[in-house]
Amino acid sequence: MSLSPERYGVIGNPIAHSKSPDIHAEFARQTAQHMVYERILAPVNAFAASVHGLIGQGFKGANVTVPFKLDAHALATSLTERAQAAGAVNTLKFDGDRIIGDNTDGVGLVTDIVVNAGIALRGRRVLLLGAGGAARGVILPILAESPERLVIANRTVSKAEELVAQFAAKGRVSASNFGALHEPFDVVINATSASLSADLPPVAAEVFGADSLAYDMMYGKEPTVFMQFASRHGASTRDGLGMLVEQAAESFMLWRGVRPATASVFAALRSRL
Ligand code: ATR
């Protein structure tokens, strides 16, 4: 073990609100890893210089958040398949001259649904609302679970159709507009940014049945408007706090080769919201 702890951090702008340092500090304590994890504010036009500065200081890796996930994708010298598919990078690993780019958001979502909520996606009908960066980042890991089908619905249907063209070889995936959806789905995932402005994506109540899970990738102290709507129509609901913790666990695993337990970290974060 080196005398000084190995350094990691999360790069964003703004960054003061990030919960990642708390999450990784708890993972490190729990797994007895000799490391520290810091918040790093990078100027919006100087992401690459900031990363090279971290490498110069001996950092081993970093998480990447808004607005730098596309810059990180461009900067990486090699990309995992899931980062290529996502078109965005949320995890960097520094290895000599190499900058490895990964994306753990999708697997974080799938772990939260399949393991934590206990709802298998295999053979299920899955509806993904939205076709922006957040949606694109989760498609490959969802299809890897072999759902019966994945429907991507977006206000601008052409963007959903572009994603379908990109992922058609990976599973049964189709595009739709919101208005054409009237049958129930087993899992409905809100990947639109509508919840940020307390808006509801214009999805019909019939997509929710008594056995449906409505998952919002956003989280907050109160249920989002999407969760409230789904709940009124009989679905069970879950917000994206578990996805946040699970994507962190996957990054931690990539860096340290140890998988931390997530339940206590999730409970602590929930109690502090
Ligand atoms: P992100 O990185 O969060 O995905 P984005 O790439 O800007 O952000 O994508 C935002 C997504 O939310 C898009 O799918 C957008 O729909 P359009 O492509 O039609 O713009 C969707 N979105 C945002 N506000 C919405 C709203 N009020 N109702 C429905 N969809 C909304």
PDB file of C-alpha atoms and ligand atoms in Angstrom, residues 66 69 129-137 153-160 163 178 190-203 217-218, ligand 1:
ATOM      1  CA  VAL A  66     -22.834  17.810 -16.287  1.00  0.00           C
ATOM      2  CA  LYS A  69     -19.975  13.762 -20.401  1.00  0.00           C
ATOM      3  CA  LEU A 129     -39.707   7.820 -22.374  1.00  0.00           C
ATOM      4  CA  GLY A 130     -37.273  10.287 -23.974  1.00  0.00           C
ATOM      5  CA  ALA A 131     -34.556  10.068 -26.613  1.00  0.00           C
ATOM      6  CA  GLY A 132     -31.882  12.451 -25.319  1.00  0.00           C
ATOM      7  CA  GLY A 133     -28.558  11.669 -23.684  1.00  0.00           C
ATOM      8  CA  ALA A 134     -30.077  10.112 -20.569  1.00  0.00           C
ATOM      9  CA  ALA A 135     -32.184   7.694 -22.651  1.00  0.00           C
ATOM     10  CA  ARG A 136     -29.362   6.772 -25.022  1.00  0.00           C
ATOM     11  CA  GLY A 137     -27.106   5.910 -22.088  1.00  0.00           C
ATOM     12  CA  ALA A 153     -41.244   7.101 -27.086  1.00  0.00           C
ATOM     13  CA  ASN A 154     -40.273  10.694 -27.670  1.00  0.00           C
ATOM     14  CA  ARG A 155     -42.000  14.004 -28.384  1.00  0.00           C
ATOM     15  CA  THR A 156     -39.692  14.346 -31.397  1.00  0.00           C
ATOM     16  CA  VAL A 157     -40.183  10.873 -32.880  1.00  0.00           C
ATOM     17  CA  SER A 158     -37.277  11.187 -35.331  1.00  0.00           C
ATOM     18  CA  LYS A 159     -34.851  11.150 -32.384  1.00  0.00           C
ATOM     19  CA  ALA A 160     -36.378   7.901 -31.109  1.00  0.00           C
ATOM     20  CA  LEU A 163     -31.828   5.460 -31.520  1.00  0.00           C
ATOM     21  CA  PHE A 178     -46.564   9.399 -27.060  1.00  0.00           C
ATOM     22  CA  ASN A 190     -38.884   8.280 -17.531  1.00  0.00           C
ATOM     23  CA  ALA A 191     -35.632   9.445 -19.156  1.00  0.00           C
ATOM     24  CA  THR A 192     -37.025  12.799 -20.300  1.00  0.00           C
ATOM     25  CA  SER A 193     -35.817  15.942 -18.595  1.00  0.00           C
ATOM     26  CA  ALA A 194     -39.467  16.899 -17.937  1.00  0.00           C
ATOM     27  CA  SER A 195     -39.224  16.226 -14.173  1.00  0.00           C
ATOM     28  CA  LEU A 196     -36.577  18.952 -13.867  1.00  0.00           C
ATOM     29  CA  SER A 197     -39.273  21.506 -14.610  1.00  0.00           C
ATOM     30  CA  ALA A 198     -42.000  19.548 -12.786  1.00  0.00           C
ATOM     31  CA  ASP A 199     -43.586  18.627 -16.131  1.00  0.00           C
ATOM     32  CA  LEU A 200     -45.220  15.337 -16.996  1.00  0.00           C
ATOM     33  CA  PRO A 201     -44.282  13.621 -20.264  1.00  0.00           C
ATOM     34  CA  PRO A 202     -47.564  13.338 -22.244  1.00  0.00           C
ATOM     35  CA  VAL A 203     -48.001   9.605 -21.784  1.00  0.00           C
ATOM     36  CA  MET A 217     -34.374   8.604 -13.461  1.00  0.00           C
ATOM     37  CA  MET A 218     -34.664  11.866 -11.486  1.00  0.00           C
TER      38      MET A 218
HETATM   39  P1  ATR B   1     -30.825  14.560 -21.244  1.00  0.00           P
HETATM   40  O1  ATR B   1     -29.337  14.538 -21.361  1.00  0.00           O
HETATM   41  O2  ATR B   1     -31.346  14.830 -19.863  1.00  0.00           O
HETATM   42  O3  ATR B   1     -31.455  13.359 -21.859  1.00  0.00           O
HETATM   43  P2  ATR B   1     -31.527  16.044 -23.585  1.00  0.00           P
HETATM   44  O4  ATR B   1     -30.512  15.288 -24.372  1.00  0.00           O
HETATM   45  O5  ATR B   1     -31.677  17.512 -23.785  1.00  0.00           O
HETATM   46  O6  ATR B   1     -31.281  15.862 -22.042  1.00  0.00           O
HETATM   47  O7  ATR B   1     -32.943  15.325 -23.825  1.00  0.00           O
HETATM   48  C1  ATR B   1     -34.099  15.727 -23.144  1.00  0.00           C
HETATM   49  C2  ATR B   1     -35.202  14.696 -23.427  1.00  0.00           C
HETATM   50  O8  ATR B   1     -36.342  15.019 -22.647  1.00  0.00           O
HETATM   51  C3  ATR B   1     -35.660  14.667 -24.867  1.00  0.00           C
HETATM   52  O9  ATR B   1     -36.087  13.362 -25.176  1.00  0.00           O
HETATM   53  C4  ATR B   1     -36.842  15.644 -24.842  1.00  0.00           C
HETATM   54  O10 ATR B   1     -37.784  15.452 -25.890  1.00  0.00           O
HETATM   55  P3  ATR B   1     -37.497  16.108 -27.361  1.00  0.00           P
HETATM   56  O11 ATR B   1     -36.397  15.305 -27.981  1.00  0.00           O
HETATM   57  O12 ATR B   1     -38.783  15.960 -28.082  1.00  0.00           O
HETATM   58  O13 ATR B   1     -37.112  17.538 -27.073  1.00  0.00           O
HETATM   59  C5  ATR B   1     -37.458  15.257 -23.527  1.00  0.00           C
HETATM   60  N1  ATR B   1     -38.303  16.275 -22.895  1.00  0.00           N
HETATM   61  C6  ATR B   1     -37.916  17.412 -22.277  1.00  0.00           C
HETATM   62  N2  ATR B   1     -38.963  18.066 -21.749  1.00  0.00           N
HETATM   63  C7  ATR B   1     -40.067  17.327 -22.037  1.00  0.00           C
HETATM   64  C8  ATR B   1     -41.464  17.454 -21.761  1.00  0.00           C
HETATM   65  N3  ATR B   1     -41.932  18.492 -21.065  1.00  0.00           N
HETATM   66  N4  ATR B   1     -42.287  16.478 -22.218  1.00  0.00           N
HETATM   67  C9  ATR B   1     -41.812  15.422 -22.908  1.00  0.00           C
HETATM   68  N5  ATR B   1     -40.511  15.252 -23.214  1.00  0.00           N
HETATM   69  C10 ATR B   1     -39.652  16.186 -22.773  1.00  0.00           C
END
